PDB file of C-alpha atoms in Angstrom:
ATOM      1  CA  GLU A   1       0.375 -18.345  -3.552  1.00  0.00           C
ATOM      2  CA  ASP A   2       0.877 -15.718  -0.864  1.00  0.00           C
ATOM      3  CA  LYS A   3      -2.439 -14.562   0.538  1.00  0.00           C
ATOM      4  CA  VAL A   4      -3.704 -11.988   3.053  1.00  0.00           C
ATOM      5  CA  VAL A   5      -7.379 -12.036   4.060  1.00  0.00           C
ATOM      6  CA  GLN A   6      -9.095  -9.299   6.006  1.00  0.00           C
ATOM      7  CA  SER A   7     -12.450  -9.364   7.740  1.00  0.00           C
ATOM      8  CA  PRO A   8     -14.961  -7.943   7.886  1.00  0.00           C
ATOM      9  CA  LEU A   9     -14.957  -6.325   4.452  1.00  0.00           C
ATOM     10  CA  SER A  10     -16.951  -3.413   5.815  1.00  0.00           C
ATOM     11  CA  LEU A  11     -18.241  -2.208   9.119  1.00  0.00           C
ATOM     12  CA  VAL A  12     -20.513   0.593  10.318  1.00  0.00           C
ATOM     13  CA  VAL A  13     -20.368   1.650  13.958  1.00  0.00           C
ATOM     14  CA  HIS A  14     -21.378   4.600  16.107  1.00  0.00           C
ATOM     15  CA  GLU A  15     -19.000   7.043  17.690  1.00  0.00           C
ATOM     16  CA  GLY A  16     -17.646   5.694  20.942  1.00  0.00           C
ATOM     17  CA  ASP A  17     -17.854   2.040  19.892  1.00  0.00           C
ATOM     18  CA  THR A  18     -14.842  -0.255  19.950  1.00  0.00           C
ATOM     19  CA  VAL A  19     -13.982  -2.166  16.787  1.00  0.00           C
ATOM     20  CA  THR A  20     -11.728  -5.105  16.036  1.00  0.00           C
ATOM     21  CA  LEU A  21     -10.412  -5.686  12.541  1.00  0.00           C
ATOM     22  CA  ASN A  22      -8.963  -9.036  11.558  1.00  0.00           C
ATOM     23  CA  CYS A  23      -6.158 -10.052   9.256  1.00  0.00           C
ATOM     24  CA  SER A  24      -5.057 -13.613   8.524  1.00  0.00           C
ATOM     25  CA  TYR A  25      -2.256 -14.632   6.229  1.00  0.00           C
ATOM     26  CA  GLU A  26      -0.633 -17.525   4.416  1.00  0.00           C
ATOM     27  CA  VAL A  27       2.748 -16.653   2.975  1.00  0.00           C
ATOM     28  CA  THR A  28       5.896 -18.553   2.158  1.00  0.00           C
ATOM     29  CA  ASN A  29       8.444 -16.313   3.878  1.00  0.00           C
ATOM     30  CA  PHE A  30       7.002 -14.039   6.549  1.00  0.00           C
ATOM     31  CA  ARG A  31       9.021 -11.096   7.779  1.00  0.00           C
ATOM     32  CA  SER A  32       6.526  -8.671   9.313  1.00  0.00           C
ATOM     33  CA  LEU A  33       2.891  -7.563   9.222  1.00  0.00           C
ATOM     34  CA  LEU A  34       1.873  -3.976   8.687  1.00  0.00           C
ATOM     35  CA  TRP A  35      -1.320  -2.013   9.159  1.00  0.00           C
ATOM     36  CA  TYR A  36      -2.140   1.057   7.107  1.00  0.00           C
ATOM     37  CA  LYS A  37      -5.002   3.540   7.122  1.00  0.00           C
ATOM     38  CA  GLN A  38      -6.192   4.789   3.760  1.00  0.00           C
ATOM     39  CA  GLU A  39      -8.511   7.744   3.452  1.00  0.00           C
ATOM     40  CA  LYS A  40      -8.942   9.405   0.103  1.00  0.00           C
ATOM     41  CA  LYS A  41      -5.354   9.170  -0.981  1.00  0.00           C
ATOM     42  CA  ALA A  42      -2.431   6.880  -0.317  1.00  0.00           C
ATOM     43  CA  PRO A  43      -2.089   4.663   2.756  1.00  0.00           C
ATOM     44  CA  THR A  44      -0.529   6.004   5.915  1.00  0.00           C
ATOM     45  CA  PHE A  45       1.519   3.716   8.112  1.00  0.00           C
ATOM     46  CA  LEU A  46       0.064   2.650  11.465  1.00  0.00           C
ATOM     47  CA  PHE A  47       1.974  -0.318  12.848  1.00  0.00           C
ATOM     48  CA  MET A  48       4.574  -2.884  11.998  1.00  0.00           C
ATOM     49  CA  LEU A  49       4.513  -6.181  13.910  1.00  0.00           C
ATOM     50  CA  THR A  50       7.241  -8.777  13.850  1.00  0.00           C
ATOM     51  CA  SER A  51       6.889 -10.710  17.108  1.00  0.00           C
ATOM     52  CA  SER A  52       3.948 -12.611  18.535  1.00  0.00           C
ATOM     53  CA  GLY A  53       2.127 -11.395  21.594  1.00  0.00           C
ATOM     54  CA  ILE A  54       3.659  -7.938  21.831  1.00  0.00           C
ATOM     55  CA  GLU A  55       0.989  -5.271  21.609  1.00  0.00           C
ATOM     56  CA  LYS A  56       1.759  -2.126  19.677  1.00  0.00           C
ATOM     57  CA  LYS A  57      -0.219   0.904  20.797  1.00  0.00           C
ATOM     58  CA  SER A  58      -0.763   4.393  19.462  1.00  0.00           C
ATOM     59  CA  GLY A  59      -3.460   6.422  21.170  1.00  0.00           C
ATOM     60  CA  ARG A  60      -6.773   4.655  20.701  1.00  0.00           C
ATOM     61  CA  LEU A  61      -5.317   2.159  18.237  1.00  0.00           C
ATOM     62  CA  SER A  62      -3.566  -1.051  19.154  1.00  0.00           C
ATOM     63  CA  SER A  63      -2.509  -4.165  17.342  1.00  0.00           C
ATOM     64  CA  ILE A  64      -1.128  -7.596  18.094  1.00  0.00           C
ATOM     65  CA  LEU A  65       0.258 -10.479  16.073  1.00  0.00           C
ATOM     66  CA  ASP A  66      -0.091 -14.240  16.518  1.00  0.00           C
ATOM     67  CA  LYS A  67       2.526 -15.984  14.377  1.00  0.00           C
ATOM     68  CA  LYS A  68       1.379 -19.434  15.421  1.00  0.00           C
ATOM     69  CA  GLU A  69      -2.195 -18.923  14.276  1.00  0.00           C
ATOM     70  CA  LEU A  70      -1.100 -16.575  11.450  1.00  0.00           C
ATOM     71  CA  PHE A  71      -3.280 -13.588  12.205  1.00  0.00           C
ATOM     72  CA  SER A  72      -3.308 -10.089  13.559  1.00  0.00           C
ATOM     73  CA  ILE A  73      -5.981  -7.808  14.970  1.00  0.00           C
ATOM     74  CA  LEU A  74      -6.282  -4.046  14.958  1.00  0.00           C
ATOM     75  CA  ASN A  75      -8.362  -2.547  17.750  1.00  0.00           C
ATOM     76  CA  ILE A  76      -9.788   0.950  17.781  1.00  0.00           C
ATOM     77  CA  THR A  77     -11.404   2.116  21.008  1.00  0.00           C
ATOM     78  CA  ALA A  78     -13.759   5.076  21.465  1.00  0.00           C
ATOM     79  CA  THR A  79     -14.118   5.456  17.714  1.00  0.00           C
ATOM     80  CA  GLN A  80     -14.508   8.886  16.161  1.00  0.00           C
ATOM     81  CA  THR A  81     -15.817   9.950  12.764  1.00  0.00           C
ATOM     82  CA  GLY A  82     -12.234  10.692  11.766  1.00  0.00           C
ATOM     83  CA  ASP A  83     -11.469   6.996  12.062  1.00  0.00           C
ATOM     84  CA  SER A  84     -13.633   6.346   8.992  1.00  0.00           C
ATOM     85  CA  ALA A  85     -11.269   4.937   6.379  1.00  0.00           C
ATOM     86  CA  VAL A  86     -10.113   1.772   4.700  1.00  0.00           C
ATOM     87  CA  TYR A  87      -7.756  -0.197   6.921  1.00  0.00           C
ATOM     88  CA  LEU A  88      -5.237  -2.269   5.021  1.00  0.00           C
ATOM     89  CA  CYS A  89      -3.229  -5.171   6.326  1.00  0.00           C
ATOM     90  CA  ALA A  90      -0.069  -6.167   4.491  1.00  0.00           C
ATOM     91  CA  VAL A  91       2.543  -8.840   4.997  1.00  0.00           C
ATOM     92  CA  ARG A  92       6.142  -8.116   4.196  1.00  0.00           C
ATOM     93  CA  LEU A  93       7.988 -11.027   2.716  1.00  0.00           C
ATOM     94  CA  GLU A  94      11.445 -12.013   3.775  1.00  0.00           C
ATOM     95  CA  TYR A  95      13.145 -11.268   0.502  1.00  0.00           C
ATOM     96  CA  GLY A  96      12.915  -8.139  -1.604  1.00  0.00           C
ATOM     97  CA  ASN A  97      10.825  -6.067   0.826  1.00  0.00           C
ATOM     98  CA  LYS A  98       7.687  -6.890  -1.131  1.00  0.00           C
ATOM     99  CA  LEU A  99       4.298  -6.264   0.512  1.00  0.00           C
ATOM    100  CA  VAL A 100       1.245  -8.446  -0.077  1.00  0.00           C
ATOM    101  CA  PHE A 101      -1.946  -6.553   0.730  1.00  0.00           C
ATOM    102  CA  GLY A 102      -5.308  -7.744   1.915  1.00  0.00           C
ATOM    103  CA  ALA A 103      -8.477  -6.359   0.370  1.00  0.00           C
ATOM    104  CA  GLY A 104      -9.012  -3.975   3.252  1.00  0.00           C
ATOM    105  CA  THR A 105     -11.787  -3.285   5.744  1.00  0.00           C
ATOM    106  CA  ILE A 106     -13.978  -0.263   5.094  1.00  0.00           C
ATOM    107  CA  LEU A 107     -14.836   1.332   8.431  1.00  0.00           C
ATOM    108  CA  ARG A 108     -17.522   3.967   8.719  1.00  0.00           C
ATOM    109  CA  VAL A 109     -18.091   5.675  12.046  1.00  0.00           C
ATOM    110  CA  LYS A 110     -21.430   7.441  12.345  1.00  0.00           C
ATOM    111  CA  SER A 111     -21.910  10.422  14.615  1.00  0.00           C
TER     112      SER A 111
ATOM    113  CA  GLY B   1      10.374  12.647   7.927  1.00  0.00           C
ATOM    114  CA  ALA B   2       9.834   9.866   5.359  1.00  0.00           C
ATOM    115  CA  VAL B   3       7.857  11.919   2.873  1.00  0.00           C
ATOM    116  CA  VAL B   4       7.158  10.634  -0.603  1.00  0.00           C
ATOM    117  CA  SER B   5       5.701  12.836  -3.317  1.00  0.00           C
ATOM    118  CA  GLN B   6       4.073  11.991  -6.630  1.00  0.00           C
ATOM    119  CA  HIS B   7       3.484  14.155  -9.640  1.00  0.00           C
ATOM    120  CA  PRO B   8       1.041  14.732 -11.152  1.00  0.00           C
ATOM    121  CA  SER B   9      -1.758  14.041  -8.688  1.00  0.00           C
ATOM    122  CA  ARG B  10      -4.297  13.782 -11.460  1.00  0.00           C
ATOM    123  CA  VAL B  11      -4.026  13.418 -15.218  1.00  0.00           C
ATOM    124  CA  ILE B  12      -6.556  13.083 -17.990  1.00  0.00           C
ATOM    125  CA  CYS B  13      -5.296  12.052 -21.404  1.00  0.00           C
ATOM    126  CA  LYS B  14      -6.511  10.807 -24.739  1.00  0.00           C
ATOM    127  CA  SER B  15      -6.275   7.181 -25.739  1.00  0.00           C
ATOM    128  CA  GLY B  16      -2.954   6.386 -27.404  1.00  0.00           C
ATOM    129  CA  THR B  17      -0.873   8.962 -25.573  1.00  0.00           C
ATOM    130  CA  SER B  18       1.848   8.232 -23.037  1.00  0.00           C
ATOM    131  CA  VAL B  19       1.819   9.495 -19.488  1.00  0.00           C
ATOM    132  CA  LYS B  20       4.758   9.814 -17.116  1.00  0.00           C
ATOM    133  CA  ILE B  21       4.314   9.732 -13.342  1.00  0.00           C
ATOM    134  CA  GLU B  22       7.126  10.750 -11.002  1.00  0.00           C
ATOM    135  CA  CYS B  23       7.748   9.433  -7.515  1.00  0.00           C
ATOM    136  CA  ARG B  24      10.227  11.183  -5.241  1.00  0.00           C
ATOM    137  CA  SER B  25      11.466  10.458  -1.749  1.00  0.00           C
ATOM    138  CA  LEU B  26      11.906  13.955  -0.342  1.00  0.00           C
ATOM    139  CA  ASP B  27      13.961  13.465   2.783  1.00  0.00           C
ATOM    140  CA  PHE B  28      15.563  10.077   2.433  1.00  0.00           C
ATOM    141  CA  GLN B  29      17.278   7.922  -0.134  1.00  0.00           C
ATOM    142  CA  ALA B  30      15.439   4.887  -1.393  1.00  0.00           C
ATOM    143  CA  THR B  31      17.277   2.155  -3.215  1.00  0.00           C
ATOM    144  CA  THR B  32      13.958   0.412  -3.733  1.00  0.00           C
ATOM    145  CA  MET B  33      10.659   1.905  -4.808  1.00  0.00           C
ATOM    146  CA  PHE B  34       7.445   0.117  -5.617  1.00  0.00           C
ATOM    147  CA  TRP B  35       4.609   0.880  -8.015  1.00  0.00           C
ATOM    148  CA  TYR B  36       1.069  -0.173  -7.195  1.00  0.00           C
ATOM    149  CA  ARG B  37      -2.229   0.073  -8.968  1.00  0.00           C
ATOM    150  CA  GLN B  38      -5.565   0.351  -7.208  1.00  0.00           C
ATOM    151  CA  PHE B  39      -8.976  -0.015  -8.808  1.00  0.00           C
ATOM    152  CA  PRO B  40     -12.057   1.442  -7.072  1.00  0.00           C
ATOM    153  CA  LYS B  41     -12.943  -0.388  -3.880  1.00  0.00           C
ATOM    154  CA  GLN B  42     -10.072  -2.806  -4.340  1.00  0.00           C
ATOM    155  CA  SER B  43      -6.769  -3.210  -2.605  1.00  0.00           C
ATOM    156  CA  LEU B  44      -3.331  -2.270  -3.826  1.00  0.00           C
ATOM    157  CA  MET B  45      -1.848  -4.557  -6.434  1.00  0.00           C
ATOM    158  CA  LEU B  46       1.918  -4.496  -6.790  1.00  0.00           C
ATOM    159  CA  MET B  47       2.942  -3.853 -10.369  1.00  0.00           C
ATOM    160  CA  ALA B  48       6.710  -3.730 -10.121  1.00  0.00           C
ATOM    161  CA  THR B  49       9.706  -3.262  -7.879  1.00  0.00           C
ATOM    162  CA  SER B  50      12.066  -0.522  -8.972  1.00  0.00           C
ATOM    163  CA  ASN B  51      15.720  -0.728  -7.960  1.00  0.00           C
ATOM    164  CA  GLU B  52      18.066   2.202  -8.396  1.00  0.00           C
ATOM    165  CA  GLY B  53      20.475   1.637 -11.244  1.00  0.00           C
ATOM    166  CA  SER B  54      18.997  -1.637 -12.441  1.00  0.00           C
ATOM    167  CA  LYS B  55      16.008  -2.983 -14.302  1.00  0.00           C
ATOM    168  CA  ALA B  56      12.660  -3.137 -12.593  1.00  0.00           C
ATOM    169  CA  THR B  57      11.155  -6.449 -11.542  1.00  0.00           C
ATOM    170  CA  TYR B  58       7.606  -6.811 -12.808  1.00  0.00           C
ATOM    171  CA  GLU B  59       4.854  -8.872 -11.234  1.00  0.00           C
ATOM    172  CA  GLN B  60       3.219 -11.618 -13.205  1.00  0.00           C
ATOM    173  CA  GLY B  61       0.739 -10.279 -15.721  1.00  0.00           C
ATOM    174  CA  VAL B  62       2.171  -6.754 -15.843  1.00  0.00           C
ATOM    175  CA  GLU B  63       3.453  -5.783 -19.302  1.00  0.00           C
ATOM    176  CA  LYS B  64       6.903  -4.305 -18.938  1.00  0.00           C
ATOM    177  CA  ASP B  65       6.766  -2.687 -22.384  1.00  0.00           C
ATOM    178  CA  LYS B  66       3.564  -0.912 -21.480  1.00  0.00           C
ATOM    179  CA  PHE B  67       4.561   0.235 -18.015  1.00  0.00           C
ATOM    180  CA  LEU B  68       8.095   1.557 -18.310  1.00  0.00           C
ATOM    181  CA  ILE B  69       9.901   2.119 -15.045  1.00  0.00           C
ATOM    182  CA  ASN B  70      13.084   4.098 -14.595  1.00  0.00           C
ATOM    183  CA  HIS B  71      14.861   4.541 -11.262  1.00  0.00           C
ATOM    184  CA  ALA B  72      17.665   6.873 -12.216  1.00  0.00           C
ATOM    185  CA  SER B  73      18.571   8.156  -8.768  1.00  0.00           C
ATOM    186  CA  LEU B  74      18.142   7.290  -5.119  1.00  0.00           C
ATOM    187  CA  THR B  75      15.265   9.733  -4.796  1.00  0.00           C
ATOM    188  CA  LEU B  76      13.391   9.428  -8.077  1.00  0.00           C
ATOM    189  CA  SER B  77      11.518   6.688  -9.895  1.00  0.00           C
ATOM    190  CA  THR B  78       9.253   7.226 -12.898  1.00  0.00           C
ATOM    191  CA  LEU B  79       6.439   5.147 -14.325  1.00  0.00           C
ATOM    192  CA  THR B  80       5.462   5.757 -17.935  1.00  0.00           C
ATOM    193  CA  VAL B  81       2.194   4.331 -19.163  1.00  0.00           C
ATOM    194  CA  THR B  82       2.757   3.992 -22.900  1.00  0.00           C
ATOM    195  CA  SER B  83      -0.057   4.158 -25.450  1.00  0.00           C
ATOM    196  CA  ALA B  84      -2.621   4.459 -22.690  1.00  0.00           C
ATOM    197  CA  HIS B  85      -6.105   3.033 -23.154  1.00  0.00           C
ATOM    198  CA  PRO B  86      -9.284   3.505 -21.091  1.00  0.00           C
ATOM    199  CA  GLU B  87      -8.666   0.238 -19.250  1.00  0.00           C
ATOM    200  CA  ASP B  88      -5.428   1.747 -17.902  1.00  0.00           C
ATOM    201  CA  SER B  89      -7.488   4.293 -15.993  1.00  0.00           C
ATOM    202  CA  SER B  90      -6.713   3.709 -12.334  1.00  0.00           C
ATOM    203  CA  PHE B  91      -5.104   5.084  -9.202  1.00  0.00           C
ATOM    204  CA  TYR B  92      -1.340   4.594  -9.334  1.00  0.00           C
ATOM    205  CA  ILE B  93       0.585   4.739  -6.055  1.00  0.00           C
ATOM    206  CA  CYS B  94       4.295   4.550  -5.483  1.00  0.00           C
ATOM    207  CA  SER B  95       6.112   3.755  -2.298  1.00  0.00           C
ATOM    208  CA  ALA B  96       9.704   4.075  -1.211  1.00  0.00           C
ATOM    209  CA  HIS B  97      11.425   1.733   1.144  1.00  0.00           C
ATOM    210  CA  LEU B  98      13.181   3.349   4.078  1.00  0.00           C
ATOM    211  CA  ALA B  99      15.789   0.879   5.219  1.00  0.00           C
ATOM    212  CA  VAL B 100      16.499   2.447   8.608  1.00  0.00           C
ATOM    213  CA  GLY B 101      14.248   3.240  11.556  1.00  0.00           C
ATOM    214  CA  ALA B 102      10.817   1.812  10.777  1.00  0.00           C
ATOM    215  CA  ASP B 103      12.348  -0.183   7.898  1.00  0.00           C
ATOM    216  CA  THR B 104       9.134  -0.060   5.951  1.00  0.00           C
ATOM    217  CA  GLN B 105       7.499   1.444   2.895  1.00  0.00           C
ATOM    218  CA  TYR B 106       6.160   4.966   2.800  1.00  0.00           C
ATOM    219  CA  PHE B 107       3.554   5.800   0.209  1.00  0.00           C
ATOM    220  CA  GLY B 108       3.159   8.724  -2.119  1.00  0.00           C
ATOM    221  CA  PRO B 109      -0.213  10.471  -2.401  1.00  0.00           C
ATOM    222  CA  GLY B 110      -1.092   8.660  -5.624  1.00  0.00           C
ATOM    223  CA  THR B 111      -1.897   9.683  -9.185  1.00  0.00           C
ATOM    224  CA  ARG B 112      -5.392   9.394 -10.619  1.00  0.00           C
ATOM    225  CA  LEU B 113      -5.109   8.538 -14.318  1.00  0.00           C
ATOM    226  CA  THR B 114      -8.150   8.862 -16.559  1.00  0.00           C
ATOM    227  CA  VAL B 115      -7.794   7.817 -20.181  1.00  0.00           C
ATOM    228  CA  LEU B 116     -10.558   9.026 -22.456  1.00  0.00           C
TER     229      LEU B 116
END
């Protein structure tokens, strides 16, 4: 069974802290790994990773994939209260464009 | 670009009625759309894959006669929850696959269904 596991399940930090969110996966046919941010409504796309060791960066957020060890991390530096959200990791399978989601990490940034 | 809309955003209905939810890709064509369900504090669970012009592919455990999916055009897919019951109350989210550029799924804003 295809599986995506995220850790921690929840996290509370103070503004300015750096956080690292983890995502590990076991799937039959891996194509890519995606990170989404979900606030009160539907998820918004952050990153798509297909190759190991190549960091994707967008402002204070960055992410990297390790296809040998089957995991990815999402880093957020200098956190702000606006970063409070659920961060979802999903793996796209090779056939049919299907996404398998992890349970998410609830991040709360306190001012 | 890559905007997906859903309508309605919120619906409250009586038990036994049917509810239709629309998902539209506003600025791109999507041959494939997906329907997800999300319970409070849980992740997204894929219900079905909707392909334009053909029958939807349902995930294991999802009743195809209860959750009717129609993908009549490249920009519109509909999910109809038939004879809704309180246990069908949930957050329903659609996504549309954009095959060029980012080559990924873009999500609609979701529909909150409450069945009384």
